[in-house]
XYZ file of C-alpha atoms in Angstrom:
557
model
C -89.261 58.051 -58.233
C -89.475 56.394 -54.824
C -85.699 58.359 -54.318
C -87.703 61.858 -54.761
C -88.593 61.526 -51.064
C -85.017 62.064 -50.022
C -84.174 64.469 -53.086
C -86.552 66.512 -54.220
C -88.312 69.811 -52.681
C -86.753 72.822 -50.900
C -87.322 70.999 -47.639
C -84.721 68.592 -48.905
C -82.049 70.998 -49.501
C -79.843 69.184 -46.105
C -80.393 65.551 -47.945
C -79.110 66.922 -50.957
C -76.435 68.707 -49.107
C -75.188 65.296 -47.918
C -75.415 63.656 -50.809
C -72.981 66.129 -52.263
C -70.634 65.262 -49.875
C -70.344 61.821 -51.387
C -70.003 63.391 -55.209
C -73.549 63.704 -56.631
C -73.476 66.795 -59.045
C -76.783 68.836 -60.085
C -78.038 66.641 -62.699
C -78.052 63.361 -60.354
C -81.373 64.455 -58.728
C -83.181 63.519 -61.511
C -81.610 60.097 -62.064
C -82.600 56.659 -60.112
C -80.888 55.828 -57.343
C -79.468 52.074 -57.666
C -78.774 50.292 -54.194
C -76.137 47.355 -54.633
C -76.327 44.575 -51.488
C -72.407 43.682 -52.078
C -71.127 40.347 -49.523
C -67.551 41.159 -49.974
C -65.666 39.962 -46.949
C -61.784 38.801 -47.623
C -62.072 35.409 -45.588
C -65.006 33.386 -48.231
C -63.638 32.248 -51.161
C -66.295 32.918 -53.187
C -66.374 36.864 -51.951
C -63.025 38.205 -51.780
C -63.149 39.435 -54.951
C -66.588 40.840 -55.228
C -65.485 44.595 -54.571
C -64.414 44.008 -58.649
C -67.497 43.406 -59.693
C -69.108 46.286 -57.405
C -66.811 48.728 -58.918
C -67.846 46.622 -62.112
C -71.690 47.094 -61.493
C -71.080 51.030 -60.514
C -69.551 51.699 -63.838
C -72.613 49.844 -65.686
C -74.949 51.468 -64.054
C -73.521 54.898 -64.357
C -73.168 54.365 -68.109
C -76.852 53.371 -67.626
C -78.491 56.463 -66.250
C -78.290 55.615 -62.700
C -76.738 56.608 -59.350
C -75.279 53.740 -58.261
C -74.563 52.950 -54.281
C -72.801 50.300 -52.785
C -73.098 48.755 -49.139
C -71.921 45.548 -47.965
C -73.750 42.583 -45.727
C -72.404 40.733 -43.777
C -70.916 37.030 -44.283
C -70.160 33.162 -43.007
C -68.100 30.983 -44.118
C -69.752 27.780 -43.488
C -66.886 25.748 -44.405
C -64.574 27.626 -42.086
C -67.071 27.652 -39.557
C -67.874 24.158 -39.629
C -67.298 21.688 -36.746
C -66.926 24.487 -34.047
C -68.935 26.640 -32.183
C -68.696 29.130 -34.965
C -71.058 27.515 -36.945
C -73.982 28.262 -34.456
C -73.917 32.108 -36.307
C -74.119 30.233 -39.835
C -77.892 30.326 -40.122
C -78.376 33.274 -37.429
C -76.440 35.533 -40.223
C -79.405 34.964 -43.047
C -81.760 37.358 -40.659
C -78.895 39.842 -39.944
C -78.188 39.838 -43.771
C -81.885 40.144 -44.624
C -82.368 42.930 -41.533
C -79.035 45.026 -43.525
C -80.582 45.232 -46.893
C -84.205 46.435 -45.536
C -82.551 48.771 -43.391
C -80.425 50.261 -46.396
C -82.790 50.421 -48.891
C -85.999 51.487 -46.445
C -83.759 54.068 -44.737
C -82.245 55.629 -47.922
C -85.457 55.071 -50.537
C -83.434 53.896 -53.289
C -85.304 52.625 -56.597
C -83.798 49.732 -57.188
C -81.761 46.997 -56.295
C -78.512 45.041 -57.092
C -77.534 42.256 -55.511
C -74.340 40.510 -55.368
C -74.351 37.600 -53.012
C -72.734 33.679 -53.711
C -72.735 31.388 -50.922
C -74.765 29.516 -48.643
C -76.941 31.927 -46.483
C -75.639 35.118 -47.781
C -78.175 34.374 -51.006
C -81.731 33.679 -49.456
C -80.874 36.539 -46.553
C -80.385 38.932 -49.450
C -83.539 37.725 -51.117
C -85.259 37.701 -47.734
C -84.352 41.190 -47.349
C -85.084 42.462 -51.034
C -88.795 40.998 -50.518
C -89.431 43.230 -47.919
C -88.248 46.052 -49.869
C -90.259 45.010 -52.977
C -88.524 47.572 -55.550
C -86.919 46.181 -58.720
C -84.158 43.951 -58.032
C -81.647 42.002 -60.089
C -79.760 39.214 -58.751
C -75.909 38.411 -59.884
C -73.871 35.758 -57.703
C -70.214 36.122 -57.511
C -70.004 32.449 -59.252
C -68.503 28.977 -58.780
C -65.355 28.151 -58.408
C -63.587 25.340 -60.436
C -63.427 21.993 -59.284
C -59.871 20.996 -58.037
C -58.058 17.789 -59.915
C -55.160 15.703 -58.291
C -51.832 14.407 -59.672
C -53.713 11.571 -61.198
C -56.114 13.292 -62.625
C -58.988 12.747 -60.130
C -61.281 15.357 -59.613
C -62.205 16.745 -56.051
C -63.313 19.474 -53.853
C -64.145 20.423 -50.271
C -66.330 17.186 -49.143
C -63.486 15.231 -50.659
C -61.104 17.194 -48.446
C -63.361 16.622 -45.457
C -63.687 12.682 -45.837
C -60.008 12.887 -46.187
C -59.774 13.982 -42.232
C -61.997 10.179 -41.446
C -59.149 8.448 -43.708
C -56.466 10.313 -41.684
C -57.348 9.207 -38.928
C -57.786 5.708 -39.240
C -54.200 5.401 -41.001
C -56.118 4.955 -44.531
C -54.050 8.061 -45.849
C -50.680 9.643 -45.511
C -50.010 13.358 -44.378
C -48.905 13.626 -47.964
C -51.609 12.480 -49.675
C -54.143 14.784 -47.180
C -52.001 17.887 -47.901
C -52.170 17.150 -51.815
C -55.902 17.209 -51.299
C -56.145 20.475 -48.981
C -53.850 22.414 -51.599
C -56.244 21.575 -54.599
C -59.460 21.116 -53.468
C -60.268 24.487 -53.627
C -58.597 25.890 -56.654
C -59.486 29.429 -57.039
C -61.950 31.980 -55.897
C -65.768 30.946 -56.443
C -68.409 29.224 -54.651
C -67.713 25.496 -53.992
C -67.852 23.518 -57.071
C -70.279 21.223 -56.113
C -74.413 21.140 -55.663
C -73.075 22.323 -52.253
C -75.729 25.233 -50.559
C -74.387 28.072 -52.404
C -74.168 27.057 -56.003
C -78.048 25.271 -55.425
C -79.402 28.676 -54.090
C -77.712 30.665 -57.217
C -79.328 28.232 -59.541
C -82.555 29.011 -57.895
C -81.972 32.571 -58.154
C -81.896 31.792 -61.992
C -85.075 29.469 -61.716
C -87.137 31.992 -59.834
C -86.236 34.102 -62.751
C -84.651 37.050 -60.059
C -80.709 36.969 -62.429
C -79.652 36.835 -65.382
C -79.357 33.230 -67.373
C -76.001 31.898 -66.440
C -76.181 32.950 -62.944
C -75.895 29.746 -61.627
C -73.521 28.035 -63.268
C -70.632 30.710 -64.929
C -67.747 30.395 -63.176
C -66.570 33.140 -60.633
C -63.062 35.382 -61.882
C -63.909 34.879 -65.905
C -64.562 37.201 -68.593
C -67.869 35.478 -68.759
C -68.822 36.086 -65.478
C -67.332 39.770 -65.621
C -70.085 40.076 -68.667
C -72.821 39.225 -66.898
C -72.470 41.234 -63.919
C -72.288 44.279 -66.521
C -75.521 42.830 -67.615
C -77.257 42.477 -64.925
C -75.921 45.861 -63.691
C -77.644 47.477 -66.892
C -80.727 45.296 -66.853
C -81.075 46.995 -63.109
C -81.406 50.375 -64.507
C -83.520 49.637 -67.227
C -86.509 48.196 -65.122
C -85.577 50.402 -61.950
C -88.842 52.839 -62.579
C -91.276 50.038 -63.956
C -93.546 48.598 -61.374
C -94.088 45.836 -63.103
C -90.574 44.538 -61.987
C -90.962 45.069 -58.626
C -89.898 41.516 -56.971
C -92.932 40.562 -55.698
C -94.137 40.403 -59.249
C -91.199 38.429 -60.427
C -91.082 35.949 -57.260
C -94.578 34.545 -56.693
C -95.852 31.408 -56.449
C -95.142 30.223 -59.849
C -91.461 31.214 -59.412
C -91.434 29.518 -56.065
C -91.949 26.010 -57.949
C -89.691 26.513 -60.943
C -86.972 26.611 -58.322
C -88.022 23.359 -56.139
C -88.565 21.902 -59.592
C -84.753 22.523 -60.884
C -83.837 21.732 -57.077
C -85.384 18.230 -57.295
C -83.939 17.763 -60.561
C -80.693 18.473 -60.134
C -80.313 17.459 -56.396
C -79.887 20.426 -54.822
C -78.358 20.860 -51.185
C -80.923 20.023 -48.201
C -80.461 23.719 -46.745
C -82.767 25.134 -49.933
C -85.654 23.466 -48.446
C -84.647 25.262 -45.106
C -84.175 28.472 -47.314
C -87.779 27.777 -49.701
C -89.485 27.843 -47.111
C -88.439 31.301 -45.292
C -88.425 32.777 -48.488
C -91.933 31.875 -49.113
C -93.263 33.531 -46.246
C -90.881 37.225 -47.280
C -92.815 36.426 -50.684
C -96.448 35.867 -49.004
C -96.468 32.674 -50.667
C -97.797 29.849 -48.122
C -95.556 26.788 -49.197
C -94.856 23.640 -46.537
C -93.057 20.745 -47.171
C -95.762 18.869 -48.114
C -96.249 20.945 -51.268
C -92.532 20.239 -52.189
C -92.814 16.887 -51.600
C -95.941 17.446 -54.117
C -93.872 18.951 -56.484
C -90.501 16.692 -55.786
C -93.054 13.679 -56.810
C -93.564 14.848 -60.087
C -89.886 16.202 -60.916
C -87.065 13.726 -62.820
C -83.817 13.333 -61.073
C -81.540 14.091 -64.313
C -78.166 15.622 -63.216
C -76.346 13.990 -60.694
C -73.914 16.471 -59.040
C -71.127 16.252 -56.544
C -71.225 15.542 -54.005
C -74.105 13.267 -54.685
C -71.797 10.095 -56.036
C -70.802 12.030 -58.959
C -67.529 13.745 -60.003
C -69.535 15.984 -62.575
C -69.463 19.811 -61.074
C -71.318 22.801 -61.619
C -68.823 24.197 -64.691
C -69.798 20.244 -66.096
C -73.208 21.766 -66.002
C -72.723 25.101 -67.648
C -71.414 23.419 -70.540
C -74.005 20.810 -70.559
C -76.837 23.333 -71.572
C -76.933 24.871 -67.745
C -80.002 25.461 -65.742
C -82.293 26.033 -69.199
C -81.005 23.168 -70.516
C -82.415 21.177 -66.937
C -85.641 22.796 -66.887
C -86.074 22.396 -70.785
C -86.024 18.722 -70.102
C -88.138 18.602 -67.063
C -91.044 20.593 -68.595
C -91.298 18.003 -71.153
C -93.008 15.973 -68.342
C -96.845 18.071 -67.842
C -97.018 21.696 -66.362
C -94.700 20.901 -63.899
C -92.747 24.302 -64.893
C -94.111 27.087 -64.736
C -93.300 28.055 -68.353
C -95.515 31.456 -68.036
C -93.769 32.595 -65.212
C -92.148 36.295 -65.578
C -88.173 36.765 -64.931
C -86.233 40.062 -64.588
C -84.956 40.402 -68.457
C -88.890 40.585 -69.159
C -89.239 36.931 -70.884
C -91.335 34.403 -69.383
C -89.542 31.411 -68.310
C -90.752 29.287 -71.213
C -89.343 32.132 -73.270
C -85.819 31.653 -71.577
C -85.624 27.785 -71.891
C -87.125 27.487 -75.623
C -83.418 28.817 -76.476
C -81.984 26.364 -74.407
C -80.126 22.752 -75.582
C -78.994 19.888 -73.741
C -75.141 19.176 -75.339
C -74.352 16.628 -73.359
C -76.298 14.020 -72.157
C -73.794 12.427 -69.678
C -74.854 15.270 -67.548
C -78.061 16.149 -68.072
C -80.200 12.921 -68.949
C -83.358 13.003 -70.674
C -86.588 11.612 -68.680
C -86.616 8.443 -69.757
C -83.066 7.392 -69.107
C -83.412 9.678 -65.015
C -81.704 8.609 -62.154
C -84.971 8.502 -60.438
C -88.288 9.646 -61.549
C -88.508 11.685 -58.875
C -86.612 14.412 -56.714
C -83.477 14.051 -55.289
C -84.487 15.757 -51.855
C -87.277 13.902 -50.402
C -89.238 14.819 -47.032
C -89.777 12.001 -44.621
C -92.740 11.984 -41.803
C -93.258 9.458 -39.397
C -93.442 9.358 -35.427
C -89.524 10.821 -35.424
C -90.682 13.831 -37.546
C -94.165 14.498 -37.302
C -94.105 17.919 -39.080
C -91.385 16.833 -41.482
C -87.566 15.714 -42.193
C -85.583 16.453 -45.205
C -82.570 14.144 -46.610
C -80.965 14.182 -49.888
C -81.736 11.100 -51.929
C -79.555 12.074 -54.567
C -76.404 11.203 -52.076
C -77.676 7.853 -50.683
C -75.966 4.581 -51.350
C -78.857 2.125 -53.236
C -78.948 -0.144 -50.436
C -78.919 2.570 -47.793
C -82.591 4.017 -49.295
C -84.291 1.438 -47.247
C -82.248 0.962 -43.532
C -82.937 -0.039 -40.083
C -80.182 0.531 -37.619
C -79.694 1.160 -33.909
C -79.959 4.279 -32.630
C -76.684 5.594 -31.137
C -77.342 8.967 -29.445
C -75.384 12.432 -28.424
C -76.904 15.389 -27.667
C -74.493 17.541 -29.694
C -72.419 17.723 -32.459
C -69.106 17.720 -30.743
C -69.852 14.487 -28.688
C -70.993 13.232 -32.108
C -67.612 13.789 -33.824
C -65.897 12.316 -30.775
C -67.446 9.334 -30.549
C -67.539 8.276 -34.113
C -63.936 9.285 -33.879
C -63.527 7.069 -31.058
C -65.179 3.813 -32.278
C -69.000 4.426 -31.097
C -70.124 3.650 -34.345
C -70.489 0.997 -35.784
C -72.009 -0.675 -39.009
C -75.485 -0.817 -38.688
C -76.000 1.487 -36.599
C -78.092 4.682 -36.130
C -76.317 8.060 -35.150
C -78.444 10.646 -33.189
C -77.412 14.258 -33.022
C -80.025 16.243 -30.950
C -80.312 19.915 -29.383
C -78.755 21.013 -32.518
C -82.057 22.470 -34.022
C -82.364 26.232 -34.467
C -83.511 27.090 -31.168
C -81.663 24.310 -29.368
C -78.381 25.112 -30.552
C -78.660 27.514 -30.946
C -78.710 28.348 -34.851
C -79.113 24.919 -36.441
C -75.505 23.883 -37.505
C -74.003 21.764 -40.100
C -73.212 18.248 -39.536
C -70.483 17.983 -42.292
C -68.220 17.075 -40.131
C -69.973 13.895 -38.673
C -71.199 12.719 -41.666
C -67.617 13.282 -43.996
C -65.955 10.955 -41.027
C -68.815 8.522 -41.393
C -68.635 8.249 -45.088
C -64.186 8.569 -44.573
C -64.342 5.755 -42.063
C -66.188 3.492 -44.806
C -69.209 3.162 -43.247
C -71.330 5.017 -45.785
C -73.207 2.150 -46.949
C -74.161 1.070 -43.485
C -75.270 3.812 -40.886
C -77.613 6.284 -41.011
C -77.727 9.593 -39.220
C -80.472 11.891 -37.881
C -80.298 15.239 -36.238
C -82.471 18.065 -36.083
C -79.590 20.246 -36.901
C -78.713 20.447 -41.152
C -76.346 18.993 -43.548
C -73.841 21.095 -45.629
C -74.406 21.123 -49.386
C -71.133 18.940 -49.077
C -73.024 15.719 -47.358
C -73.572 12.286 -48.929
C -75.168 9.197 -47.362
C -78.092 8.226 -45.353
C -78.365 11.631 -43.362
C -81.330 12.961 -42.452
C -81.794 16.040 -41.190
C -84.303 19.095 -40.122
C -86.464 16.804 -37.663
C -89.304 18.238 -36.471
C -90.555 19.212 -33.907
C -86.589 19.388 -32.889
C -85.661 17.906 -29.279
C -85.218 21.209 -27.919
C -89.367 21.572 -27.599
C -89.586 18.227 -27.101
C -89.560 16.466 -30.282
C -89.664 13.063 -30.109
C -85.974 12.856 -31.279
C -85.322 13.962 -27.466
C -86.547 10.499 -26.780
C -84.768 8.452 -28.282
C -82.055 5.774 -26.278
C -79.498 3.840 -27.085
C -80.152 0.678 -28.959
C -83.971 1.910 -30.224
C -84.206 0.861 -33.802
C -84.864 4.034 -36.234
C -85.715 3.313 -39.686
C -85.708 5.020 -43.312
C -87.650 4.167 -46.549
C -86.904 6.836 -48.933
C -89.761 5.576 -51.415
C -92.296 5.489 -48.370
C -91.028 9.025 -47.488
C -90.935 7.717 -43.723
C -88.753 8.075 -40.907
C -89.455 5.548 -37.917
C -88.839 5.213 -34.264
C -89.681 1.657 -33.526
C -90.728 2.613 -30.020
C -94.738 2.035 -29.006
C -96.682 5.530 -28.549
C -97.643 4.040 -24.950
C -93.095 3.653 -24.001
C -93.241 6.893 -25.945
C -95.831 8.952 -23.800
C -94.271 7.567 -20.807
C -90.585 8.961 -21.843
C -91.849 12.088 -22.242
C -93.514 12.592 -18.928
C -90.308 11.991 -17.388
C -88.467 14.329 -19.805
C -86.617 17.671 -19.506
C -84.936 19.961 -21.592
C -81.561 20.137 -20.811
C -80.141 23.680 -19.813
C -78.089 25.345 -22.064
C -75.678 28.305 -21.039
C -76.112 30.653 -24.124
C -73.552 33.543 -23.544
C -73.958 35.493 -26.640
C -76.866 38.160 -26.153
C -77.608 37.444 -30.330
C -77.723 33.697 -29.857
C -80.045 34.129 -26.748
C -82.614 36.632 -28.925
C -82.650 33.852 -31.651
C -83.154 31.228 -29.279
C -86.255 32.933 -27.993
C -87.528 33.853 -31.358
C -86.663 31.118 -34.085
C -89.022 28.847 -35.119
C -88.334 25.123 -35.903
C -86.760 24.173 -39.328
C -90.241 22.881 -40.718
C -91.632 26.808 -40.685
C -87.756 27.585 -42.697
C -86.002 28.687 -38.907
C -87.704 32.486 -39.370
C -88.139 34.843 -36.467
C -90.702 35.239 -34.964
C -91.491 38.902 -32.549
């Protein structure tokens, strides 16, 4: 066992001695020692409650055979951090998470590995950081929350709540009406109901074939979910001593694409691209976005989630057939899936989805009745982005898939939000938001905030918005985001003015400054990056070391 270098031998006798201390008894030695990554933290709604299910997993995995240890990561609430300086840790926190679970595993030489993540970059951090590691690992999300309904009977949840502030504030709703919405768009503990960031990356998780089936799509605080973390707590002992399990065999290429194709299919948030990418590189596997844009090309869009002009949500899903049920219908189209791909419970994928059914077809369409024929998340290139932009077609208005509006610039998200507040924008225009990449931030926020008072103020269906920050799960409309290069290293977003026309054609994946490569060349002699005071000593080490969102925002020494 890889734990017999901390427990075994006479030399050892002071290891075991501590480990006493903490209760291990004589015949404990000869046991493997399980590591579980738990994110509690009281203030995310989908984590609260996830010291249950780490007492939950403990008692599984002693019943198992194991020795089962628990630490805790780290955690942000994007939601709470959103539209403040707060959110400039959001993506910063996926390399502090990833950092915690090498250090704990690497320090301590544990066999194996549960993890118990849910939202946004608490997932991919933990799978960055169990990559490194490479033992046996089993993944288990704390779940999705239910989606909140109103007196009427309308269903909502938090993007509905944030286009509720644009309608506030133009007079278009009462204080009544908004408080209805805060009190029950968020209903009970989970991860937000939507195809929001975190409930995209667990359904991944269950693509990639790293959890359990279910993972994705089981709602948080049920006796269902409860079952499956005892599952996936035994399934953790069971392979912790067989190489073959080790997560590097489980999440290789093939893996990889089974999770951009269930992304594309089901319209995933634009932060998994952000998030494929890094995790590629932990996995050795060289993926850019041109190979998902290879992949989105060939991939159905057949569930249409909310927030992508759809009131179905993810427990819609679960009871539509769930992530099997997707990928069942999507590998009827060519080798798209990777049916032969291995997953954690020791079935290939194709194994896992032959059991699978589609019950209800107003959620999950079959191919030839798609929404589109291809992904929902498309990648644009074009002067604007010449190494890549990501937006999510799945949220965009018909008419909005082909626009050309006038650019209408701020160099950060705050003078974003006040000026749209204030009347800057209007229809058919353009919104820039610049120096919001990760290394101009720093730490690459989320522009829900902008884009919920865009699409509250009515003007959904006429203006577009680029930034080389990112988009919450939570974003609809004609929002692109991830441009690179990003301003901050001179991207040619940094050179954009007022009044420049800047066009998208989702079908000719292109993003387009209508400025001449001679006006172009002579705007960037002349400009500068703007100076940035950066007072926190993390923000300024990320700053030096991120790289742009096309290479997934990693670090770099």
């Amino acid at each position: 066992m890889r734990s017999d270098t901390i427990k075994k031998g006479f030399e050892r006798a002071p290891h075991r001695s501590l480990l006493r201390a903490v209760g291990l008894k004589d015949e404990d030695f000869d046991k493997p020692f399980i590591g579980i990554a738990n994110s509690h933290i009281d203030i995310i709604p989908g984590h609260f409650y996830l010291q249950e299910y780490g007492r939950i997993a403990k008692d599984e995995i002693r019943k198992a055979g194991g020795v089962p240890f628990e630490f805790n990561t780290i955690g942000v609430d994007d939601g709470i951090a959103m539209g403040h300086g707060g959110m400039k840790y959001s993506l910063p926190s996926r390399e502090l998470i990833a950092d915690s679970v090498e250090t704990v595993m690497e320090a301590h030489q544990l066999d194996a590995l549960l993890c118990i993540p849910n939202c946004d970059k608490i997932v991919p951090g933990m799978v960055m950081g169990a990559l490194r590691v490479d033992v046996p690992t089993v993944f288990c999300s704390g779940g999705p929350m239910k989606s909140g309904t109103l007196e009427d009977g309308t269903s909502i949840d938090l993007s509905t709540a944030f286009e509720a502030v644009a309608k506030r504030a133009q007079g278009k709703m009462t204080d009544e009406e908004l408080y209805e919405i805060e009190c029950k768009a968020c209903p009970s503990g989970g991860s937000c109901s939507g195809m929001f960031t975190a409930n995209s990356m667990n359904v991944l998780c269950e693509a990639m074939g790293i959890a359990l089936p279910g993972n994705g799509t089981v709602l948080a605080r049920t006796p269902e979910r409860e079952a499956l973390v005892r599952r996936a707590a035994r399934r953790t002992v069971e392979i912790a001593l067989e190489p073959g399990f080790k997560l590097r065999n489980i999440l290789n290429r093939d893996a990889v694409q089974n999770a951009i194709v269930v992304d594309m299919a089901m319209g995933g948030s634009s932060n998994t691209i952000l998030h494929l990418l890094a995790i590629a590189r932990e996995a050795g596997v060289k993926l850019g976005l041109e190979d998902i844009e290879a992949v989105a090309a060939r991939v159905a869009h057949v569930a249409k989630i909310a927030p992508s002009l759809s009131t179905v949500h993810i427990e819609d899903v679960h009871l539509a057939g769930g992530v099997g049920a997707v990928l069942k219908e999507i590998a009827r189209r060519g080798d798209v899936v990777r049916t032969g791909a291995m997953t954690v419970t020791g079935e290939t994928i194709g194994e896992r989805i032959a059991r699978a059914e589609v019950k209800d077809r107003a959620v999950i369409h079959d191919l030839e009745h798609a929404y589109s024929p291809v992904g929902g998340i498309a990648v644009l290139f074009g002067n604007l982005a010449t190494e890549g932009a990501v937006v999510k077609t799945a949220g965009i208005e018909p008419g909005m898939r082909k626009f050309t509006g006038k650019a209408v610039c701020f160099d950060s998200q705050d003078d974003a939000i006040t000026g749209i507040m204030g009347g800057r924008v209007k229809s058919g225009d353009f919104v820039v938001i610049r120096y919001e990449g990760p290394k101009g931030g720093p730490g690459m926020q989320e522009m829900l905030s902008p884009t919920a008072l865009i699409m509250g103020m009515g003007l959904g269906d006429s203006v577009g918005l680029v930034t080389d920050g990112r988009f919450s799960g939570a974003t609809r409309g004609a929002c692109v985001g991830h441009v690179s290069p990003e301003a901050a290293e001179g991207g040619a977003i940094a050179l954009v003015r007022d009044g420049d026309p800047i066009t998208i054609d989702v079908e000719a994946r292109a993003l387009t400054l209508g400025v001449s490569d001679a006006e172009l060349a002579s705007r960037r002699a002349a400009w500068k990056a703007p100076k940035r005071e950066i007072r926190s000593k993390w923000l300024r080490r990320y700053a030096a070391q991120v790289t742009n969102a096309s290479n997934g925002a990693v670090l770099e020494p």
